């Protein structure tokens, strides 16, 4: 799948609820792999802290937390758990 086909796709949590849409993709240029997808969350106030959000209110989702990319993108875990993982990495 081409990267430009991922932008605009809906992102669903592990329960099938829409949590947002993909607005950008971050690539690791050394490995040429997707590092994060950037989403614009459907509800920007619910369960997202400043450390988890980019300046425009977008949210980073590490690629390893994506279960499937197809017509929609499905996450492996709830966003709250993904946020905890990111915070742990930032505190190392």
Short mmCIF file of C-alpha atoms in Angstrom, two decimals:
data_model
loop_
_atom_site.label_atom_id
_atom_site.label_comp_id
_atom_site.label_asym_id
_atom_site.label_seq_id
_atom_site.Cartn_x
_atom_site.Cartn_y
_atom_site.Cartn_z
CA UNK A 1 0.00 0.00 0.00
CA UNK A 2 1.25 3.48 -0.82
CA UNK A 3 1.72 5.91 2.04
CA UNK A 4 -0.56 8.51 0.47
CA UNK A 5 -3.40 5.96 0.65
CA UNK A 6 -3.07 5.82 4.46
CA UNK A 7 -3.59 9.56 5.00
CA UNK A 8 -7.27 10.26 5.71
CA UNK A 9 -8.10 6.71 6.82
CA UNK A 10 -10.20 6.32 9.94
CA UNK A 11 -8.46 4.87 13.00
CA UNK A 12 -10.42 2.47 15.19
CA UNK A 13 -9.60 1.36 18.71
CA UNK A 14 -9.49 -2.32 19.69
CA UNK A 15 -13.28 -2.26 20.28
CA UNK A 16 -14.08 -0.87 16.82
CA UNK A 17 -14.89 2.70 17.82
CA UNK A 18 -13.53 5.48 15.62
CA UNK A 19 -10.86 7.46 17.51
CA UNK A 20 -9.71 9.73 14.68
CA UNK A 21 -8.24 10.04 11.18
CA UNK A 22 -4.66 9.79 9.93
CA UNK A 23 -3.21 13.21 9.14
CA UNK A 24 0.46 12.30 8.65
CA UNK A 25 3.04 9.52 8.82
CA UNK A 26 6.49 9.65 10.37
CA UNK A 27 9.16 7.57 8.63
CA UNK A 28 12.49 6.37 10.02
CA UNK A 29 14.74 7.28 7.09
CA UNK A 30 17.55 4.98 8.25
CA UNK A 31 15.34 1.87 8.01
CA UNK A 32 12.71 3.22 5.57
CA UNK A 33 9.96 2.02 7.91
CA UNK A 34 6.90 3.70 9.34
CA UNK A 35 7.74 4.91 12.84
CA UNK A 36 4.43 6.57 13.84
CA UNK A 37 1.12 7.50 12.37
CA UNK A 38 -0.22 10.90 13.34
CA UNK A 39 -3.95 11.13 13.94
CA UNK A 40 -6.36 13.95 14.51
CA UNK A 41 -8.44 12.54 17.37
CA UNK A 42 -12.21 12.48 17.13
CA UNK A 43 -12.52 13.70 20.73
CA UNK A 44 -9.52 15.85 21.61
CA UNK A 45 -10.46 16.22 25.28
CA UNK A 46 -10.96 12.60 26.29
CA UNK A 47 -8.02 10.77 27.84
CA UNK A 48 -5.17 12.48 26.03
CA UNK A 49 -2.43 14.37 27.86
CA UNK A 50 -0.09 17.02 26.51
CA UNK A 51 2.88 14.61 26.40
CA UNK A 52 0.93 12.38 24.01
CA UNK A 53 -0.18 15.16 21.68
CA UNK A 54 1.63 17.16 19.04
CA UNK A 55 1.24 20.97 18.93
CA UNK A 56 -1.78 20.92 16.58
CA UNK A 57 -3.68 18.55 18.90
CA UNK A 58 -2.65 15.56 16.82
CA UNK A 59 -1.74 12.25 18.46
CA UNK A 60 1.24 10.01 17.70
CA UNK A 61 0.53 6.29 17.44
CA UNK A 62 3.69 4.14 17.28
CA UNK A 63 3.55 1.69 14.37
CA UNK A 64 3.99 -1.34 16.64
CA UNK A 65 0.60 -0.51 18.20
CA UNK A 66 -1.24 -0.94 14.90
CA UNK A 67 -2.99 -4.26 14.44
CA UNK A 68 -4.11 -3.85 10.82
CA UNK A 69 -4.04 -1.37 7.96
CA UNK A 70 -6.77 -1.89 5.40
CA UNK A 71 -9.88 0.16 4.60
CA UNK A 72 -9.46 1.41 8.18
CA UNK A 73 -6.60 1.29 10.66
CA UNK A 74 -7.20 -0.84 13.75
CA UNK A 75 -5.19 -0.36 16.94
CA UNK A 76 -3.97 -3.25 19.10
CA UNK A 77 -4.58 -1.44 22.39
CA UNK A 78 -6.68 1.39 23.80
CA UNK A 79 -5.16 4.84 23.26
CA UNK A 80 -4.77 5.20 27.06
CA UNK A 81 -2.43 2.16 27.12
CA UNK A 82 -0.46 3.45 24.14
CA UNK A 83 -0.06 6.76 25.94
CA UNK A 84 1.38 4.96 29.01
CA UNK A 85 3.95 3.19 26.79
CA UNK A 86 5.04 6.49 25.21
CA UNK A 87 5.39 8.13 28.63
CA UNK A 88 7.55 5.21 29.86
CA UNK A 89 9.83 5.54 26.81
CA UNK A 90 10.16 9.29 27.33
CA UNK A 91 11.16 8.73 30.97
CA UNK A 92 14.03 6.32 30.13
#
